[in-house]
CSV table of C-alpha atoms and ligand atoms in Angstrom, one decimal:
chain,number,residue,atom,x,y,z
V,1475,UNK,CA,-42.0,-76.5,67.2
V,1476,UNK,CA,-42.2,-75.7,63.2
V,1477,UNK,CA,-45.4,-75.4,61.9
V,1478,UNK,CA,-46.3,-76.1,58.0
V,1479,UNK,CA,-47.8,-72.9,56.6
V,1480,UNK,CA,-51.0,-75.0,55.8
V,1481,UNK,CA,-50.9,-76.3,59.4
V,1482,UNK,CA,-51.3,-72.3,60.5
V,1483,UNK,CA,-54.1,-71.7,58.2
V,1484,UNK,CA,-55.9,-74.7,59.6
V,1485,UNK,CA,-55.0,-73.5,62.7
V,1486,UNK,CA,-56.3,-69.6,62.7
V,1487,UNK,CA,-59.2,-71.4,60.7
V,1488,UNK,CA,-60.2,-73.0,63.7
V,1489,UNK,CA,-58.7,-71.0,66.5
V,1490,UNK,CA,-61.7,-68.2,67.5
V,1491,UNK,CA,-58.9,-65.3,68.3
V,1492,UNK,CA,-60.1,-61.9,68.5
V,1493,UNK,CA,-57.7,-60.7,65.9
V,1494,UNK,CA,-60.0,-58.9,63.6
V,1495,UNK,CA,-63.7,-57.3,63.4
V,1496,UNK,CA,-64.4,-59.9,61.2
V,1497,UNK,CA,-63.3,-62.6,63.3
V,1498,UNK,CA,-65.7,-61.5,66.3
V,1499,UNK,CA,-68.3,-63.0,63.3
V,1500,UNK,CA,-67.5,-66.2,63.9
V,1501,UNK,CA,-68.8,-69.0,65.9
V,1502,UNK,CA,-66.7,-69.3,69.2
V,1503,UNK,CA,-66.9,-72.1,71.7
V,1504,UNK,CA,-68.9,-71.1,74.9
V,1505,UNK,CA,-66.5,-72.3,77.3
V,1506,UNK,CA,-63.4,-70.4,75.8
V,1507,UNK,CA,-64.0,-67.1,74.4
V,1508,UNK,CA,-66.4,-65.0,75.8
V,1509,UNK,CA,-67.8,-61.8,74.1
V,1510,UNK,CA,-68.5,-58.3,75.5
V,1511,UNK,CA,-72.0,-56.6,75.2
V,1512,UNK,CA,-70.7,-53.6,75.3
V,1513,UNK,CA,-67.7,-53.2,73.5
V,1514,UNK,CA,-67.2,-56.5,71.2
V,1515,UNK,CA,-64.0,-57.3,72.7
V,1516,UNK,CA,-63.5,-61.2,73.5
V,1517,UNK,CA,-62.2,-62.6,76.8
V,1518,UNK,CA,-60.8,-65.7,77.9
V,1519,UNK,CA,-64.1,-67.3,80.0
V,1520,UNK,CA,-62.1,-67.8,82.7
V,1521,UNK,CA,-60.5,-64.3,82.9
V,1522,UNK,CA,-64.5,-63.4,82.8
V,1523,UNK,CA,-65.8,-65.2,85.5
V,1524,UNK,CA,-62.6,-64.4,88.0
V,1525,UNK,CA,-63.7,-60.8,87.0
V,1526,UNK,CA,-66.6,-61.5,88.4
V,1527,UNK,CA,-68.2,-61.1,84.7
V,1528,UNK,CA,-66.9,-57.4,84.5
V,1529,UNK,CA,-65.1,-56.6,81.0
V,1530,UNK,CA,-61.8,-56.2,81.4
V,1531,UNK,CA,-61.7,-54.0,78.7
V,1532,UNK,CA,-64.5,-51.7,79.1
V,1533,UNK,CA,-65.5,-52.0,82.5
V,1534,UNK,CA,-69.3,-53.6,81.6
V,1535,UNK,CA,-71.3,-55.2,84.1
V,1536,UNK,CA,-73.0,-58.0,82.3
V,1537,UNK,CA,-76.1,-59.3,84.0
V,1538,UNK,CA,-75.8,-62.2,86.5
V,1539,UNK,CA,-77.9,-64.6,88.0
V,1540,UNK,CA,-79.1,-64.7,91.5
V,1541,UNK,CA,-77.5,-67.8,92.5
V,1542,UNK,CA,-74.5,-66.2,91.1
V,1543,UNK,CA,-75.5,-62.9,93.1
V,1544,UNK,CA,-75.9,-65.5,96.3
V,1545,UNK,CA,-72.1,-67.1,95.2
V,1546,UNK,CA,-70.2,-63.3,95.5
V,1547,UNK,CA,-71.6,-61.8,97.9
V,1548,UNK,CA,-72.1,-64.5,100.8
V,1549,UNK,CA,-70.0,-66.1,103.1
V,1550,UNK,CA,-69.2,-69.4,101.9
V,1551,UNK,CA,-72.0,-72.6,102.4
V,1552,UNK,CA,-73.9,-69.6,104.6
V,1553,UNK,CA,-76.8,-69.1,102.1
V,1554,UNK,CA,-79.9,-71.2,103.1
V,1555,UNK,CA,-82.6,-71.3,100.3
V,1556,UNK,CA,-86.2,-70.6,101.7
V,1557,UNK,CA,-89.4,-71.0,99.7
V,1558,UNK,CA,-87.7,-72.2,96.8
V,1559,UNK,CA,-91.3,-74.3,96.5
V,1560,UNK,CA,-93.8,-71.6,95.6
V,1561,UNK,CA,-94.6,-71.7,92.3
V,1562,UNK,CA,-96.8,-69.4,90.2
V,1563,UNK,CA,-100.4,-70.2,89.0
V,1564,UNK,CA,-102.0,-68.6,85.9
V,1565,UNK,CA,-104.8,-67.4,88.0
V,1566,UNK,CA,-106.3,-65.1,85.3
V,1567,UNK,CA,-106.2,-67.9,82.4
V,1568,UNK,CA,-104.1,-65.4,80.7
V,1569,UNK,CA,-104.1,-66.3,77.2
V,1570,UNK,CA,-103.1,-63.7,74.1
V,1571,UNK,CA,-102.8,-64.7,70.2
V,1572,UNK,CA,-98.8,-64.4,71.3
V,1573,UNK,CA,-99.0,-65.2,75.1
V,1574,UNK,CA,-99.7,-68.8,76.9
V,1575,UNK,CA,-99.2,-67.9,80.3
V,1576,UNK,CA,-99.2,-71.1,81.9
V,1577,UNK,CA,-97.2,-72.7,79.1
V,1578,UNK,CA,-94.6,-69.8,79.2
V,1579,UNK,CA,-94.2,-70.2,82.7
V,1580,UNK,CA,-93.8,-73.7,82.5
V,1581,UNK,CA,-90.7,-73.7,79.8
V,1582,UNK,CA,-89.2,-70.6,81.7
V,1583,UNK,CA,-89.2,-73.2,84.7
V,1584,UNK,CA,-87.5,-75.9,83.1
V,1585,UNK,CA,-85.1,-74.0,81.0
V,1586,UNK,CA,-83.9,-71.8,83.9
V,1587,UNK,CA,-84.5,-74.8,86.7
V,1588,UNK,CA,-86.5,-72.4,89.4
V,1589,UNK,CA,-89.8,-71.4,89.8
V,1590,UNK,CA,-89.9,-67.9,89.5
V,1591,UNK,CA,-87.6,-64.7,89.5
V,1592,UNK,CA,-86.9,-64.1,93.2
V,1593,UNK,CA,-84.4,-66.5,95.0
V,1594,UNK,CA,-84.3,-65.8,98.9
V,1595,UNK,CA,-82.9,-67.3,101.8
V,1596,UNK,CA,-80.6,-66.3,105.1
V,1597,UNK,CA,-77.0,-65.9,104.9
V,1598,UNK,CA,-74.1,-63.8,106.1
V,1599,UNK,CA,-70.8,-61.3,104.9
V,1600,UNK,CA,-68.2,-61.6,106.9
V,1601,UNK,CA,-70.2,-63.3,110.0
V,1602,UNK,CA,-72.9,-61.0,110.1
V,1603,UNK,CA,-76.1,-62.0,109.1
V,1604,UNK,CA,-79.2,-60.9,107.0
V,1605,UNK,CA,-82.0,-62.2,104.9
V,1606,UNK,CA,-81.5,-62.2,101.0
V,1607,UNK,CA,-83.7,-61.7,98.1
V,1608,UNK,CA,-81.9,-61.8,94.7
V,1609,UNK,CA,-83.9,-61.4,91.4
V,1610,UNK,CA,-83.0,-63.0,88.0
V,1611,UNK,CA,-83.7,-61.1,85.4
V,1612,UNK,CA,-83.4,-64.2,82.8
V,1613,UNK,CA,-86.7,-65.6,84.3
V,1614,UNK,CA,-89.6,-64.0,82.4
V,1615,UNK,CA,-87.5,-60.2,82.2
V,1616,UNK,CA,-87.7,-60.4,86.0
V,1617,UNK,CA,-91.3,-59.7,86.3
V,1618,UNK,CA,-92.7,-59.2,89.5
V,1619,UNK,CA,-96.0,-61.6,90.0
V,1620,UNK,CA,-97.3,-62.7,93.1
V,1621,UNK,CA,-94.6,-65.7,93.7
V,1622,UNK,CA,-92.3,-62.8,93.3
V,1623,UNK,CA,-93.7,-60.6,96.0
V,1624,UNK,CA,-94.5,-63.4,98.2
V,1625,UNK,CA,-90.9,-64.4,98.3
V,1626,UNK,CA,-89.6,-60.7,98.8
V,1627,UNK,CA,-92.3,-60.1,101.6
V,1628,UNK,CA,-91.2,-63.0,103.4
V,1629,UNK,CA,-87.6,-62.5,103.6
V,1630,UNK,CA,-88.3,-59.1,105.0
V,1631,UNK,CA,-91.1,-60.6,107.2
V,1632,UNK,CA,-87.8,-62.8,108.2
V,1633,UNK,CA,-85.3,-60.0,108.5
V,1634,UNK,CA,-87.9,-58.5,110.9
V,1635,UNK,CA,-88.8,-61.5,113.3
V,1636,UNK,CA,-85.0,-62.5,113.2
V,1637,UNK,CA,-84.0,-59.0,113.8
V,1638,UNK,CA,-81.5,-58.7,111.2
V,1639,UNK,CA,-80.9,-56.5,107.7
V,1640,UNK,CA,-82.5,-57.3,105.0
V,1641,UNK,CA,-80.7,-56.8,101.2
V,1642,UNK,CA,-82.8,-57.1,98.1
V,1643,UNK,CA,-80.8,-57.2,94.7
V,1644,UNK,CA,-83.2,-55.9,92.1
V,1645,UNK,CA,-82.8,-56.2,88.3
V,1646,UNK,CA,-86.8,-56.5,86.9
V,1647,UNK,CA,-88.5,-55.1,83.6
V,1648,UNK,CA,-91.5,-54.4,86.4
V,1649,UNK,CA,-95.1,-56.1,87.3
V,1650,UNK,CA,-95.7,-59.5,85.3
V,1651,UNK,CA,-99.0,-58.2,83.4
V,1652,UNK,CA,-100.3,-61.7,82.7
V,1653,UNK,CA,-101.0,-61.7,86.4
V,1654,UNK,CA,-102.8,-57.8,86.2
V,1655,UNK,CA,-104.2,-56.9,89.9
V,1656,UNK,CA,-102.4,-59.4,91.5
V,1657,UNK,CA,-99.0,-58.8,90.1
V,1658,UNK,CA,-99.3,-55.0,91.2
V,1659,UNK,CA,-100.7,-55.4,94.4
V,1660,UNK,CA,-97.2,-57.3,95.5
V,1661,UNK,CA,-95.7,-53.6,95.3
V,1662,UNK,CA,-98.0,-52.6,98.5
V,1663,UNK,CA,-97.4,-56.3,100.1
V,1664,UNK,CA,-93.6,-55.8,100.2
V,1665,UNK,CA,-93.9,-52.0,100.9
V,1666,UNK,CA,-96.0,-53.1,104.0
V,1667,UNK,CA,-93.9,-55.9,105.1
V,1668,UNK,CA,-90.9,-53.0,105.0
V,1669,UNK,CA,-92.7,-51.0,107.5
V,1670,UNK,CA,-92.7,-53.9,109.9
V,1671,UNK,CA,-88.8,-54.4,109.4
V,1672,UNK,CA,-88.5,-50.9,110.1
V,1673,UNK,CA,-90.3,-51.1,113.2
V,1674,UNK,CA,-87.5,-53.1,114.3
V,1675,UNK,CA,-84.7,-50.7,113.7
V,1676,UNK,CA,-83.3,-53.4,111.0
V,1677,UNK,CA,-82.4,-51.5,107.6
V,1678,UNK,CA,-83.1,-52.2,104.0
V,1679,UNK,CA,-80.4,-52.5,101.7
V,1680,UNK,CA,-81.2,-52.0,98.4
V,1681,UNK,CA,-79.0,-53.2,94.9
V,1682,UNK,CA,-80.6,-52.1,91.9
V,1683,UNK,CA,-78.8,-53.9,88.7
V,1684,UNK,CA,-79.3,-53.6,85.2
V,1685,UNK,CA,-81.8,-53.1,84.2
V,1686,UNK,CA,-84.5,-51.7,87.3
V,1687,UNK,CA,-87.9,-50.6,85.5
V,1688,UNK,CA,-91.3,-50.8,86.3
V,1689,UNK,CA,-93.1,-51.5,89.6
V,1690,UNK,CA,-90.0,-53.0,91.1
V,1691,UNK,CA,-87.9,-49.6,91.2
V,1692,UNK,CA,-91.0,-47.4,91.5
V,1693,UNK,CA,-91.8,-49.5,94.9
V,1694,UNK,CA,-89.7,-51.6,97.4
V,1695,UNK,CA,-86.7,-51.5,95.7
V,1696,UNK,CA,-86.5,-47.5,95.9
V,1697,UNK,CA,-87.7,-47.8,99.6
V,1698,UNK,CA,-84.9,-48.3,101.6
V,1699,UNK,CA,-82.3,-46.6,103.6
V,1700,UNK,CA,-79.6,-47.8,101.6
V,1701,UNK,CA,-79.9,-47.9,97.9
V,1702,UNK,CA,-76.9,-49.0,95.7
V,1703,UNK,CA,-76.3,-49.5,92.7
V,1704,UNK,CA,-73.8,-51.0,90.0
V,1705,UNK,CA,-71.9,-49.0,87.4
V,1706,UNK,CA,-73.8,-48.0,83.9
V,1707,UNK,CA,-77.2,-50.5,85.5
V,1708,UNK,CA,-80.0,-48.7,83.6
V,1709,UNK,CA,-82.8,-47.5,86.2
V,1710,UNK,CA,-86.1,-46.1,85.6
V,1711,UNK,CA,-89.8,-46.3,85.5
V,1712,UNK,CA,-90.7,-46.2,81.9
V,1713,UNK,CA,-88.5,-46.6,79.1
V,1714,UNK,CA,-86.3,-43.3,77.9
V,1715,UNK,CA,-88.4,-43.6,74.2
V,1716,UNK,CA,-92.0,-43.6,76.3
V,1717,UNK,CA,-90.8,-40.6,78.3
V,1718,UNK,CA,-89.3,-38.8,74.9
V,1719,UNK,CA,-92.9,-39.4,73.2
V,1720,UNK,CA,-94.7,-38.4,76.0
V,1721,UNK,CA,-93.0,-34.9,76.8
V,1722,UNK,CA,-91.7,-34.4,73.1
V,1723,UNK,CA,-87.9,-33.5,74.4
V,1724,UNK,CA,-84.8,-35.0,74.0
V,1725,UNK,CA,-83.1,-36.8,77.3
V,1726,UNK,CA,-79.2,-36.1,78.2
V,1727,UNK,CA,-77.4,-39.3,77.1
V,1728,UNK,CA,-76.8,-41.3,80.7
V,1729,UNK,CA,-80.5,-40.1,81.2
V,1730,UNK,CA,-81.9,-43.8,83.8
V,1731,UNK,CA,-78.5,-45.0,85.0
V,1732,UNK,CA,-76.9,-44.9,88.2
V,1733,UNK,CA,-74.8,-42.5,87.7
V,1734,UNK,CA,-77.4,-39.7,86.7
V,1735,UNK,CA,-79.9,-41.1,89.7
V,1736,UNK,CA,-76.2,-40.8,92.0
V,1737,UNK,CA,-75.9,-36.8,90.4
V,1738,UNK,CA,-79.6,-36.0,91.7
V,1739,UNK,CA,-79.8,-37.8,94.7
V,1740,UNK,CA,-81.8,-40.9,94.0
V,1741,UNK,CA,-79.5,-43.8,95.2
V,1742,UNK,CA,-76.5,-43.3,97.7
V,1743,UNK,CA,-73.7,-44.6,95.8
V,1744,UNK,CA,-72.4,-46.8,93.0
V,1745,UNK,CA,-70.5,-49.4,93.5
V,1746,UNK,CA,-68.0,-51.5,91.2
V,1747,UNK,CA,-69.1,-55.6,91.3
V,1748,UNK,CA,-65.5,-56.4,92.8
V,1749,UNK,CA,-66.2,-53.3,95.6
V,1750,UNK,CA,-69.8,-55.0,96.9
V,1751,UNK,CA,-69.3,-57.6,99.4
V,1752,UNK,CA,-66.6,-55.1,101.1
V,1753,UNK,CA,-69.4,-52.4,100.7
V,1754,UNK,CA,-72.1,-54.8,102.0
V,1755,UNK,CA,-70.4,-56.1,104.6
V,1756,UNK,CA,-68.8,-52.7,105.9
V,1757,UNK,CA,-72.7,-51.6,105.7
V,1758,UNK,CA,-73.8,-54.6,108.0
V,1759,UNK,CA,-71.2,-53.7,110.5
V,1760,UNK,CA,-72.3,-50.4,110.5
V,1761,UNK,CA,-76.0,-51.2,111.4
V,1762,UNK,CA,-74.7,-54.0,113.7
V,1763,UNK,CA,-76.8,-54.0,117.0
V,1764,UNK,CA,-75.3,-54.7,120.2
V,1765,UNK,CA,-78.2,-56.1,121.9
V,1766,UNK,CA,-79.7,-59.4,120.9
V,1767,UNK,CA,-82.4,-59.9,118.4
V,1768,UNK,CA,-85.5,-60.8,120.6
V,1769,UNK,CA,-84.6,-58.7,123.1
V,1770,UNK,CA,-84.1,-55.4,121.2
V,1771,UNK,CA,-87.5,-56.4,119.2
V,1772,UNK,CA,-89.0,-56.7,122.5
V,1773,UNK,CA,-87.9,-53.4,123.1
V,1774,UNK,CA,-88.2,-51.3,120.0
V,1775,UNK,CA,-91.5,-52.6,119.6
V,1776,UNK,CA,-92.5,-51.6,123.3
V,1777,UNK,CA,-90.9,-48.3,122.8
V,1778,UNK,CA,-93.6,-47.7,120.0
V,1779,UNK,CA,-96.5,-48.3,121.6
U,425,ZN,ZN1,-66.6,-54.5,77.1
């Protein structure tokens, strides 16, 4: 094919190619190119989502949805959706010169088609099953308000009657203030619903993904007998400037992410995106029980009294 050298300047003129810095400036169509958040660099969409939204180039796990959470880790058409119903209420009227609660929770609804953060539900790796609670961190910074806590607490409250593991992905900015009491209270309600689960001899499996702050890591999601978490997720309770201000010194660079908590014991392993169904699963199999559910309930439970 010969090409006009006008034809070629039309053509880079339109084509988004990651050839320069410069060129990273310019508009690129969603469904083609897609840019990193860490390093710049453009990828092919496709080559991003079969990399399960890792950069090929720098290795950076961009943040993902919890239906997309649900679509890599579970065994296909096994996911069943439960409480996908409860809905939020502005029970405090909150209302600031900047803040509209109710209003705010209504357009985060429509944009983002759920309810609230938390989507939960039964499904399985591999055969084995467990209960799911997946947080998306695009709906309202992942806050955790009482719809939030009601849907984590049931899907352990699940895990427990049903006998089976229990995995909560966690990416949150902490408790939803415009709920106050109520939002923080839902640390205690899933804490609690935890010790029933493991009354039953059925483990906790904890993901913590970029970022974990707030009431979410400083409660359930740090109470668990397995806590994972993804490469460079960002983990903490306040914010590395708070902490700086408050004890006036400076904080080593990876200070809050997986790695550090990994180096001092906080969390028992990081794990690559590609590496956590296999991880997951192998973690299932381990906890597998023989017996079945009701009847090793029947009998851990008796055993404790
Ligand atoms: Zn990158």
């Amino acid at each position: 094919m010969t090409v006009e050298v006008h034809d070629l300047k039309d053509f880079f003129r339109r084509a988004p190619l990651p050839f320069t810095s410069s060129r990273r400036e310019q508009q690129i169509p969603d469904n083609v190119w897609t840019k990193c958040a860490n390093c710049g660099e453009l990828t092919y969409q496709k080559q991003f989502n079969d990399a399960l939204k890792v950069c090929p180039k720098c290795g950076y796990h961009s943040r993902i949805s919890s239906r997309e959470w649900i679509d890599i880790l579970a065994d296909a058409d096994s996911f069943v959706e439960h409480d996908a119903d409860l809905q939020g209420i502005d029970i405090l009227g909150f209302v600031s010169p900047k803040d509209n609660y109710e209003a705010k929770l209504a357009a985060t609804s429509e944009r983002t088609g759920t309810n609230d953060v938390v989507m939960s539900g039964s499904a399985s790796i591999e055969g084995l099953p467990f209960e799911i609670a997946a947080c998306n961190f695009d709906f309202m910074g992942g806050s955790m308000g009482s719809v939030f806590g009601e849907k984590v607490a049931r899907a352990v409250e699940r895990a427990a009657d049903r006998g089976v593991p229990v995995l909560t992905i966690n990416a949150s900015g902490g408790a939803r203030m415009h709920e106050g009491i109520f939002a923080l209270m839902q640390m205690a309600k899933v804490s609690v619903a935890l010790t029933r689960l493991a009354r039953v001899r059925q483990p906790h499996i904890s993901l913590l993904v970029d970022p974990c702050y707030g009431g979410v890591s400083a409660s359930y999601a740090s109470v668990a007998d397995i806590i994972l978490a993804e490469p460079g997720a960002n983990i903490g309770f306040a914010g590395r400037r708070v902490i700086e201000q408050t004890i006036r010194q400076k904080l080593p660079p990876h200070f809050q992410t997986a790695e550090f908590f990994l180096e001092h014991g906080m969390i028992d392993a990081v794990v690559p995106r590609s590496d956590m169904r296999a991880t997951i699963g192998r973690l299932l199999r381990l906890y597998e029980r023989p017996t079945s559910s009701a009847d090793h309930r029947e009998h851990v439970v008796a055993g404790h009294q």
